[in-house]
PDB file of C-alpha atoms in Angstrom:
ATOM      1  CA  MET I   1     -21.417  -0.892 -17.759  1.00  0.00           C
ATOM      2  CA  ALA I   2     -20.108  -4.371 -16.924  1.00  0.00           C
ATOM      3  CA  LEU I   3     -17.103  -3.816 -19.164  1.00  0.00           C
ATOM      4  CA  LEU I   4     -16.387  -0.502 -17.430  1.00  0.00           C
ATOM      5  CA  ARG I   5     -16.639  -2.092 -14.008  1.00  0.00           C
ATOM      6  CA  ALA I   6     -14.233  -4.877 -15.073  1.00  0.00           C
ATOM      7  CA  ALA I   7     -11.724  -2.378 -16.533  1.00  0.00           C
ATOM      8  CA  ALA I   8     -11.948  -0.338 -13.330  1.00  0.00           C
ATOM      9  CA  ARG I   9     -11.311  -3.389 -11.203  1.00  0.00           C
ATOM     10  CA  VAL I  10      -8.261  -4.407 -13.277  1.00  0.00           C
ATOM     11  CA  LEU I  11      -6.842  -0.910 -13.377  1.00  0.00           C
ATOM     12  CA  THR I  12      -7.259  -0.589  -9.562  1.00  0.00           C
ATOM     13  CA  GLY I  13      -5.980  -4.068  -8.666  1.00  0.00           C
ATOM     14  CA  ALA I  14      -2.989  -4.214 -11.047  1.00  0.00           C
ATOM     15  CA  PRO I  15      -0.706  -1.685  -9.290  1.00  0.00           C
ATOM     16  CA  PHE I  16      -1.237  -3.542  -5.996  1.00  0.00           C
ATOM     17  CA  ILE I  17      -0.233  -6.802  -7.640  1.00  0.00           C
ATOM     18  CA  LEU I  18       2.856  -5.237  -9.224  1.00  0.00           C
ATOM     19  CA  PHE I  19       4.071  -3.227  -6.250  1.00  0.00           C
ATOM     20  CA  GLY I  20       3.165  -5.987  -3.759  1.00  0.00           C
ATOM     21  CA  TYR I  21       5.142  -8.540  -5.796  1.00  0.00           C
ATOM     22  CA  GLU I  22       8.148  -6.226  -5.852  1.00  0.00           C
ATOM     23  CA  ALA I  23       8.030  -5.773  -2.073  1.00  0.00           C
ATOM     24  CA  ALA I  24       7.454  -9.442  -1.355  1.00  0.00           C
ATOM     25  CA  SER I  25      10.167 -10.699  -3.717  1.00  0.00           C
ATOM     26  CA  ALA I  26      12.849  -8.046  -3.107  1.00  0.00           C
ATOM     27  CA  PRO I  27      12.106  -5.866  -0.061  1.00  0.00           C
ATOM     28  CA  GLY I  28      15.521  -4.103  -0.286  1.00  0.00           C
ATOM     29  CA  PRO I  29      15.573  -0.568   1.086  1.00  0.00           C
ATOM     30  CA  ARG I  30      11.959  -0.851   2.274  1.00  0.00           C
ATOM     31  CA  VAL I  31      13.232  -2.844   5.305  1.00  0.00           C
ATOM     32  CA  GLY I  32      15.375   0.103   6.527  1.00  0.00           C
ATOM     33  CA  MET I  33      12.618   2.613   5.850  1.00  0.00           C
ATOM     34  CA  ALA I  34      10.013   0.590   7.774  1.00  0.00           C
ATOM     35  CA  GLU I  35      12.288  -0.095  10.747  1.00  0.00           C
ATOM     36  CA  PRO I  36      11.439   3.050  12.820  1.00  0.00           C
ATOM     37  CA  LEU I  37       7.688   2.571  12.350  1.00  0.00           C
ATOM     38  CA  LEU I  38       7.823  -1.197  13.031  1.00  0.00           C
ATOM     39  CA  SER I  39       9.781  -0.505  16.242  1.00  0.00           C
ATOM     40  CA  GLN I  40       7.024   1.877  17.464  1.00  0.00           C
ATOM     41  CA  VAL I  41       4.294  -0.507  16.449  1.00  0.00           C
ATOM     42  CA  ARG I  42       5.933  -3.389  18.367  1.00  0.00           C
ATOM     43  CA  GLY I  43       5.369  -1.426  21.530  1.00  0.00           C
ATOM     44  CA  VAL I  44       1.606  -1.765  20.875  1.00  0.00           C
ATOM     45  CA  LEU I  45       1.120  -4.854  18.725  1.00  0.00           C
ATOM     46  CA  PRO I  46       2.850  -8.221  18.758  1.00  0.00           C
ATOM     47  CA  ILE I  47       4.293  -8.273  15.260  1.00  0.00           C
ATOM     48  CA  PRO I  48       7.369 -10.386  14.175  1.00  0.00           C
ATOM     49  CA  VAL I  49      10.805  -8.993  14.926  1.00  0.00           C
ATOM     50  CA  ASP I  50      12.044  -9.862  11.485  1.00  0.00           C
ATOM     51  CA  ASP I  51      11.402  -6.566   9.587  1.00  0.00           C
ATOM     52  CA  GLU I  52      12.114  -8.236   6.203  1.00  0.00           C
ATOM     53  CA  ALA I  53       9.471 -10.881   6.847  1.00  0.00           C
ATOM     54  CA  VAL I  54       6.967  -8.146   7.762  1.00  0.00           C
ATOM     55  CA  ILE I  55       7.668  -6.259   4.460  1.00  0.00           C
ATOM     56  CA  ARG I  56       7.340  -9.503   2.487  1.00  0.00           C
ATOM     57  CA  ALA I  57       4.090 -10.336   4.167  1.00  0.00           C
ATOM     58  CA  ASN I  58       2.776  -6.828   3.556  1.00  0.00           C
ATOM     59  CA  GLY I  59       3.691  -7.168  -0.133  1.00  0.00           C
ATOM     60  CA  ALA I  60       2.090 -10.568  -0.357  1.00  0.00           C
ATOM     61  CA  ALA I  61      -1.070  -9.043   1.218  1.00  0.00           C
ATOM     62  CA  GLN I  62      -1.101  -6.408  -1.479  1.00  0.00           C
ATOM     63  CA  VAL I  63      -0.734  -9.072  -4.240  1.00  0.00           C
ATOM     64  CA  VAL I  64      -3.606 -11.097  -2.894  1.00  0.00           C
ATOM     65  CA  GLY I  65      -5.774  -7.970  -2.274  1.00  0.00           C
ATOM     66  CA  GLY I  66      -5.032  -6.586  -5.785  1.00  0.00           C
ATOM     67  CA  ALA I  67      -5.837  -9.968  -7.317  1.00  0.00           C
ATOM     68  CA  LEU I  68      -9.218 -10.144  -5.384  1.00  0.00           C
ATOM     69  CA  ILE I  69     -10.087  -6.628  -6.716  1.00  0.00           C
ATOM     70  CA  ALA I  70      -8.927  -7.273 -10.303  1.00  0.00           C
ATOM     71  CA  THR I  71     -10.711 -10.547 -10.732  1.00  0.00           C
ATOM     72  CA  GLY I  72     -13.861  -9.414  -8.909  1.00  0.00           C
ATOM     73  CA  VAL I  73     -13.769 -12.553  -6.802  1.00  0.00           C
ATOM     74  CA  ALA I  74     -14.019 -10.661  -3.520  1.00  0.00           C
ATOM     75  CA  PRO I  75     -13.434  -7.021  -4.280  1.00  0.00           C
ATOM     76  CA  ARG I  76     -14.570  -5.790  -0.833  1.00  0.00           C
ATOM     77  CA  VAL I  77     -12.204  -8.095   1.008  1.00  0.00           C
ATOM     78  CA  GLY I  78      -9.410  -7.195  -1.484  1.00  0.00           C
ATOM     79  CA  ALA I  79     -10.102  -3.527  -1.021  1.00  0.00           C
ATOM     80  CA  ALA I  80      -9.931  -3.754   2.719  1.00  0.00           C
ATOM     81  CA  VAL I  81      -6.630  -5.724   2.490  1.00  0.00           C
ATOM     82  CA  VAL I  82      -4.959  -3.268   0.202  1.00  0.00           C
ATOM     83  CA  ALA I  83      -6.199  -0.174   2.078  1.00  0.00           C
ATOM     84  CA  GLY I  84      -5.056  -1.665   5.351  1.00  0.00           C
ATOM     85  CA  SER I  85      -1.660  -2.575   3.956  1.00  0.00           C
ATOM     86  CA  LEU I  86      -1.109   0.856   2.410  1.00  0.00           C
ATOM     87  CA  ILE I  87      -1.586   2.779   5.654  1.00  0.00           C
ATOM     88  CA  PRO I  88       1.655   1.529   7.288  1.00  0.00           C
ATOM     89  CA  THR I  89       3.401   1.489   3.890  1.00  0.00           C
ATOM     90  CA  THR I  90       2.588   5.111   3.425  1.00  0.00           C
ATOM     91  CA  ALA I  91       3.541   6.168   6.941  1.00  0.00           C
ATOM     92  CA  ALA I  92       6.856   4.236   6.863  1.00  0.00           C
ATOM     93  CA  GLY I  93       7.901   4.959   3.307  1.00  0.00           C
ATOM     94  CA  HIS I  94       6.727   8.501   2.582  1.00  0.00           C
ATOM     95  CA  ALA I  95       6.974  10.545   5.779  1.00  0.00           C
ATOM     96  CA  TYR I  96       7.888  13.631   3.725  1.00  0.00           C
ATOM     97  CA  TRP I  97       7.359  15.962   6.699  1.00  0.00           C
ATOM     98  CA  GLU I  98      10.472  14.465   8.346  1.00  0.00           C
ATOM     99  CA  MET I  99      12.771  15.028   5.393  1.00  0.00           C
ATOM    100  CA  ASP I 100      15.252  17.944   5.183  1.00  0.00           C
ATOM    101  CA  ASP I 101      16.194  17.662   1.520  1.00  0.00           C
ATOM    102  CA  ALA I 102      13.718  19.616  -0.574  1.00  0.00           C
ATOM    103  CA  MET I 103      13.851  17.346  -3.583  1.00  0.00           C
ATOM    104  CA  ALA I 104      13.344  14.171  -1.419  1.00  0.00           C
ATOM    105  CA  ARG I 105      10.523  15.870   0.411  1.00  0.00           C
ATOM    106  CA  THR I 106       8.754  16.813  -2.809  1.00  0.00           C
ATOM    107  CA  ALA I 107       9.203  13.277  -4.235  1.00  0.00           C
ATOM    108  CA  HIS I 108       7.914  11.591  -1.113  1.00  0.00           C
ATOM    109  CA  ARG I 109       5.011  14.064  -0.764  1.00  0.00           C
ATOM    110  CA  THR I 110       3.990  13.057  -4.250  1.00  0.00           C
ATOM    111  CA  HIS I 111       4.181   9.351  -3.386  1.00  0.00           C
ATOM    112  CA  PHE I 112       2.336   9.999  -0.058  1.00  0.00           C
ATOM    113  CA  TYR I 113      -0.606  11.563  -1.893  1.00  0.00           C
ATOM    114  CA  LYS I 114      -0.417   8.932  -4.627  1.00  0.00           C
ATOM    115  CA  ASN I 115      -0.872   6.284  -1.903  1.00  0.00           C
ATOM    116  CA  ILE I 116      -3.694   8.284  -0.362  1.00  0.00           C
ATOM    117  CA  ALA I 117      -5.392   8.277  -3.816  1.00  0.00           C
ATOM    118  CA  MET I 118      -4.874   4.506  -4.067  1.00  0.00           C
ATOM    119  CA  ILE I 119      -6.500   4.014  -0.677  1.00  0.00           C
ATOM    120  CA  GLY I 120      -9.424   6.097  -1.916  1.00  0.00           C
ATOM    121  CA  GLY I 121      -9.652   3.983  -5.045  1.00  0.00           C
ATOM    122  CA  ALA I 122      -9.741   0.856  -2.866  1.00  0.00           C
ATOM    123  CA  LEU I 123     -12.510   2.360  -0.738  1.00  0.00           C
ATOM    124  CA  ALA I 124     -14.445   3.237  -3.898  1.00  0.00           C
ATOM    125  CA  VAL I 125     -14.118  -0.413  -5.060  1.00  0.00           C
ATOM    126  CA  ALA I 126     -15.395  -1.531  -1.706  1.00  0.00           C
ATOM    127  CA  ALA I 127     -18.383   0.877  -1.898  1.00  0.00           C
ATOM    128  CA  ALA I 128     -19.139  -0.045  -5.473  1.00  0.00           C
ATOM    129  CA  ALA I 129     -18.896  -3.831  -4.846  1.00  0.00           C
ATOM    130  CA  GLY I 130     -22.098  -3.659  -2.813  1.00  0.00           C
ATOM    131  CA  ARG I 131     -24.113  -2.149  -5.727  1.00  0.00           C
ATOM    132  CA  LYS I 132     -24.972  -4.217  -8.746  1.00  0.00           C
TER     133      LYS I 132
END
């Protein structure tokens, strides 16, 4: 059972490490995709005006959270970090309901639900981390 738990942690944490590293090291088009949501959020929360820095920080949070899950060092904390970081990522990057192009809408709907599943996986890690 310990081997199964370790494999589950690594398989859950690894995508966050990979995708987070990509976002932190080369934010690219993510910055433009996030701009409308970040503008709205700034009306409520004091977040930096530099959208690229926000995207890089979100990616770094995913790397750290994914590593905490994968290593089992602090899986509950890691799960909370990645779940929290995926909510704005999903809303900003995959708002398929706003897309006119059918192919783009379908692709982004798939990514939206993939991210929802990843959030669910993170929550499952958090729930399982309390049981030994």
